[in-house]
C-alpha cells in the first residue's frame, strides 16, 4: 500500500502539472487553489479499532475538553496545572523555552517536566475521559535543544550530500535522543524549497531544486516515525514527525520570512508540492501550516489548501498544527481569537503565550455555533487519532517509556559517527589549486574566528533559538573544526597550532582559515543582499598568509551561498562547509584525504552580491558556480581570478538623510512590522493591521509618508541598513525628523536604534511628539546619546518608531546630523 501510494502520487504529479498549465483559473480568486488540478493520492488505510475508540472518546468528552485538545501552549507560559484545568491537548517548547527557564539545564529536567505535564493531563476529572498530552519540539538538526545531544549539519548541508539513506539514519538518531528526554513529537523535517537565498531560513532548506526535498522527505519521515505496518511504527525509538511549513514558505517574494509567495498555481505545484506528496506517502502524521501566504492569502486561513488539497485531495488524516501564533495574521483574527483558522482546516492552534485567551474565545465560538461542532469534532478526531496511533494512551508517563532517561544515548559515539559521516558528505569543494589533500605529518596553522567555535559551526536553532548566548562548555563531546584538525595531524605525526588572528612563531606548511556567518534563525537572518560582511578581518588574515607564501585553505561556514569572491581569490582551496554541527572532525577527514569530497551545491552560487533569485533552469542563468557543482580531490588545477566587484553599493555615508522624498535613501530599506511578524519592505502603500503607511504630497508628488498606528497591536516603522554600520566613527549624532504630528500618541511611542540581535537602544518620545501635535510641520532632533544602550559600532537600523497605541504622523525626512556633545533633555 505504501509503495502504491507513492507510485500513484508520482504518476499523478506530472499529469497534474500538465493539466494545471492548460487549465484556466481566471475565475478563481488569487490565493485560491483548485484541488482537482493537484496530484491525487490514494486514501490511507483506516484502523477501525482506533476509529471506534475515537468515537467513544468524542461522545464522552465535554465541549471544554474538546476545545482544550485543539490548543497548544508553550512551556514558558503553560504550567502542568494549566494542562489539567484547561484540558490542553499538547504543549511545546519554543526556541527559547526550556524546563525551569534554564536553556542549558540537564536532560533529566526535561524528563521530569514531561512527567509533570503528562500526570497533569491524566489527573481524574469527574467522568471525563483521560487524554494524554503531547509535547512537540523543534528538533531540526538533531535534538538541538539539549546540552550534549548530537548536532547534525543543517538541512542545506544535508542537501549537498544527496544521500537519502543517510537521512533515514539521521531521523532515527534524532527520534531516539528525543525519546531519551521524554518527548514524543518533533516539528521536523522542514521540506521547504528556498528560491531566494536572502531568506533567513535558507539553511533549513535542502536546496533550490524540489527534487532534493522530494527524495529526502520519505526517508526522514521513516527514520523519525518508522514504517507503517511495522511493530515499531510511532513506537519504541520512534516519534511523531511533522512536514513543514505548508506551503511555499521558501518561495516568498524577496526572501522575506513569513511573507507572501507570488506564484501561479502550476508553479506552486511544481516547486512546492512534491516533497509533501512524498512525506504523505511515508505516512507523516503531522503537517505544520506556514506563517507565509500564497498570493495574498495567509496559509493559516487558506481553506482551499489546508482542506481542499491537503485533507480532501491528498487524503491526509493526521493533524494540521499551526505555527507560533500564525493564526493571528488571518484577516479578522488576533493571537487570542481566530475561529476562521480552524474553519479553514487548522486542527491545532499553536498559541504559545496566547493560549488562555484563545481557549476562551474558541470555547465561546463553539458554544455559539460560530465554530461548527462538526469541524471541532473533526479536529479533535485527528489529534486523538495521532495520539492513539503513537501509543500515548498505553505507554504511561514519559519516564517509563522506551529509551527514557538513557542519557548515555545523548551524543552516543554511534550517533556522532552518523553526524560525522553527514559532515564529510556535505562539504562542497569550490576551488583547489593543488593544495588539497593536506598531509598529516606537517605543521598546520588553524586561524579564523570559526576555527574553535562549535556554536558558530552549528548555527541557529542550537540550544537557543538564535544559536547565540552559548559557551564552549555547553557542547560536551562536540568537536570544533580546529580540534578535528589537531586530532588528525597529531595522529599523523604533525602539529597543529590555533591562532584566530593567523599569527605564528614557526612557519606553518599550510594554513586553514575558518570563518563565515554568525548564528541566526528565522527572520533575523533575512538579508537585503548576498554580500558577506567580513567584520572579523578574516580576509586580511588570508591575504597576509598568502603573501607570505603559505598555502591557504578556506573553510566557509554559512547558511546560504554568499558573495565571497575576494575570499576565494585569497585562498588556494575553498570549501563551502555550510553549518556542520557538532562533529568538526568530519571536516578534517576530507581535508587530509581520509575521505574524498562528495558534496554538490544544493543552491546556485552567486556571481554578484545583488541577491536576485538565482535558480537552475531560470532564464539568463549565470551563477559563479552552478547548482550541482562540486570538485573532488582529483580536481587539482589553478582557477582564474574572480571579479571583486560585488555589483552593489557597500559603503554608505554615515551622516545625512536616511529617509527623504518618500523613500529610504541609498540602499537602506523602509520597513514595517507588527506583532508576531517579520519586517516587511515597503515601497508604496502598506498595511499590516498594526501600522499603515501611504504616500502623500508635501512639496511634490508623494514626497512624504503618512503613518497610522491602529492601536490593535504593536507596530513599527523602520529604516534599516542592509548591513551593520559603524556610526561611532562619525562623532556625536542626532536623529533629526521633519514631521507633522497629526494625532498625538495615546501612549508610549518608542524611538529605537537597533544594533543586531538582542541589541536595541530605546527612548520614549511620546511627550516630545505630543508637544508638537497639531502644530503643522516641525523639526524634532533627538541626540543618539539619549537612547539608552546604544552600540553605535554595529547599527543595523538607525531609526525605528514603535507603538502599540493609536497615533498618526506624516514624515518628510529623517537624517543623521552631527551635533555637539549636549546632555539629554
PDB file of C-alpha atoms in Angstrom, residues 527-529 648-671 680-683 705 718-727 729-730 733 735 795-799 814-817:
ATOM      1  CA  UNK A 527      19.036  39.907   4.165  1.00  0.00           C
ATOM      2  CA  UNK A 528      18.801  42.687   1.610  1.00  0.00           C
ATOM      3  CA  UNK A 529      21.623  41.216  -0.493  1.00  0.00           C
ATOM      4  CA  UNK A 648      26.156  46.798  -5.175  1.00  0.00           C
ATOM      5  CA  UNK A 649      26.995  49.849  -3.106  1.00  0.00           C
ATOM      6  CA  UNK A 650      28.570  48.544   0.071  1.00  0.00           C
ATOM      7  CA  UNK A 651      29.586  51.679   1.932  1.00  0.00           C
ATOM      8  CA  UNK A 652      27.121  54.498   2.614  1.00  0.00           C
ATOM      9  CA  UNK A 653      27.652  57.980   4.122  1.00  0.00           C
ATOM     10  CA  UNK A 654      27.481  57.829   7.899  1.00  0.00           C
ATOM     11  CA  UNK A 655      25.677  61.161   8.110  1.00  0.00           C
ATOM     12  CA  UNK A 656      22.992  62.889   6.096  1.00  0.00           C
ATOM     13  CA  UNK A 657      19.500  61.837   5.027  1.00  0.00           C
ATOM     14  CA  UNK A 658      18.387  58.274   5.622  1.00  0.00           C
ATOM     15  CA  UNK A 659      14.784  58.926   4.521  1.00  0.00           C
ATOM     16  CA  UNK A 660      13.801  61.620   2.024  1.00  0.00           C
ATOM     17  CA  UNK A 661      11.347  62.220  -0.824  1.00  0.00           C
ATOM     18  CA  UNK A 662       9.120  59.454   0.479  1.00  0.00           C
ATOM     19  CA  UNK A 663      11.673  56.654   0.442  1.00  0.00           C
ATOM     20  CA  UNK A 664      14.726  55.296   2.215  1.00  0.00           C
ATOM     21  CA  UNK A 665      17.980  56.810   0.960  1.00  0.00           C
ATOM     22  CA  UNK A 666      20.612  54.750  -0.851  1.00  0.00           C
ATOM     23  CA  UNK A 667      20.438  51.019  -0.258  1.00  0.00           C
ATOM     24  CA  UNK A 668      18.644  51.407   3.055  1.00  0.00           C
ATOM     25  CA  UNK A 669      15.251  49.765   3.442  1.00  0.00           C
ATOM     26  CA  UNK A 670      11.934  51.240   4.561  1.00  0.00           C
ATOM     27  CA  UNK A 671      10.091  48.573   6.524  1.00  0.00           C
ATOM     28  CA  UNK A 680       8.198  43.921   5.512  1.00  0.00           C
ATOM     29  CA  UNK A 681       9.999  46.072   2.968  1.00  0.00           C
ATOM     30  CA  UNK A 682       7.582  48.627   1.533  1.00  0.00           C
ATOM     31  CA  UNK A 683       7.666  50.891  -1.482  1.00  0.00           C
ATOM     32  CA  UNK A 705       4.598  59.315   4.066  1.00  0.00           C
ATOM     33  CA  UNK A 718      11.883  51.099  10.401  1.00  0.00           C
ATOM     34  CA  UNK A 719      14.697  52.485   8.292  1.00  0.00           C
ATOM     35  CA  UNK A 720      17.141  49.578   8.126  1.00  0.00           C
ATOM     36  CA  UNK A 721      20.712  49.298   6.888  1.00  0.00           C
ATOM     37  CA  UNK A 722      21.445  46.416   4.508  1.00  0.00           C
ATOM     38  CA  UNK A 723      24.444  45.671   6.763  1.00  0.00           C
ATOM     39  CA  UNK A 724      25.659  46.948  10.091  1.00  0.00           C
ATOM     40  CA  UNK A 725      27.189  50.438  10.040  1.00  0.00           C
ATOM     41  CA  UNK A 726      29.788  51.830  12.432  1.00  0.00           C
ATOM     42  CA  UNK A 727      28.305  55.193  13.421  1.00  0.00           C
ATOM     43  CA  UNK A 729      33.286  56.866  13.586  1.00  0.00           C
ATOM     44  CA  UNK A 730      31.050  59.858  12.834  1.00  0.00           C
ATOM     45  CA  UNK A 733      24.995  62.389  16.109  1.00  0.00           C
ATOM     46  CA  UNK A 735      18.276  61.792  14.574  1.00  0.00           C
ATOM     47  CA  UNK A 795      23.939  49.797  13.813  1.00  0.00           C
ATOM     48  CA  UNK A 796      21.522  47.704  11.769  1.00  0.00           C
ATOM     49  CA  UNK A 797      18.632  50.191  11.877  1.00  0.00           C
ATOM     50  CA  UNK A 798      19.402  53.840  12.706  1.00  0.00           C
ATOM     51  CA  UNK A 799      15.688  54.606  13.060  1.00  0.00           C
ATOM     52  CA  UNK A 814      14.896  61.701   8.630  1.00  0.00           C
ATOM     53  CA  UNK A 815      18.612  62.464   8.832  1.00  0.00           C
ATOM     54  CA  UNK A 816      21.646  61.617  10.924  1.00  0.00           C
ATOM     55  CA  UNK A 817      23.142  65.006  11.757  1.00  0.00           C
TER      56      UNK A 817
END
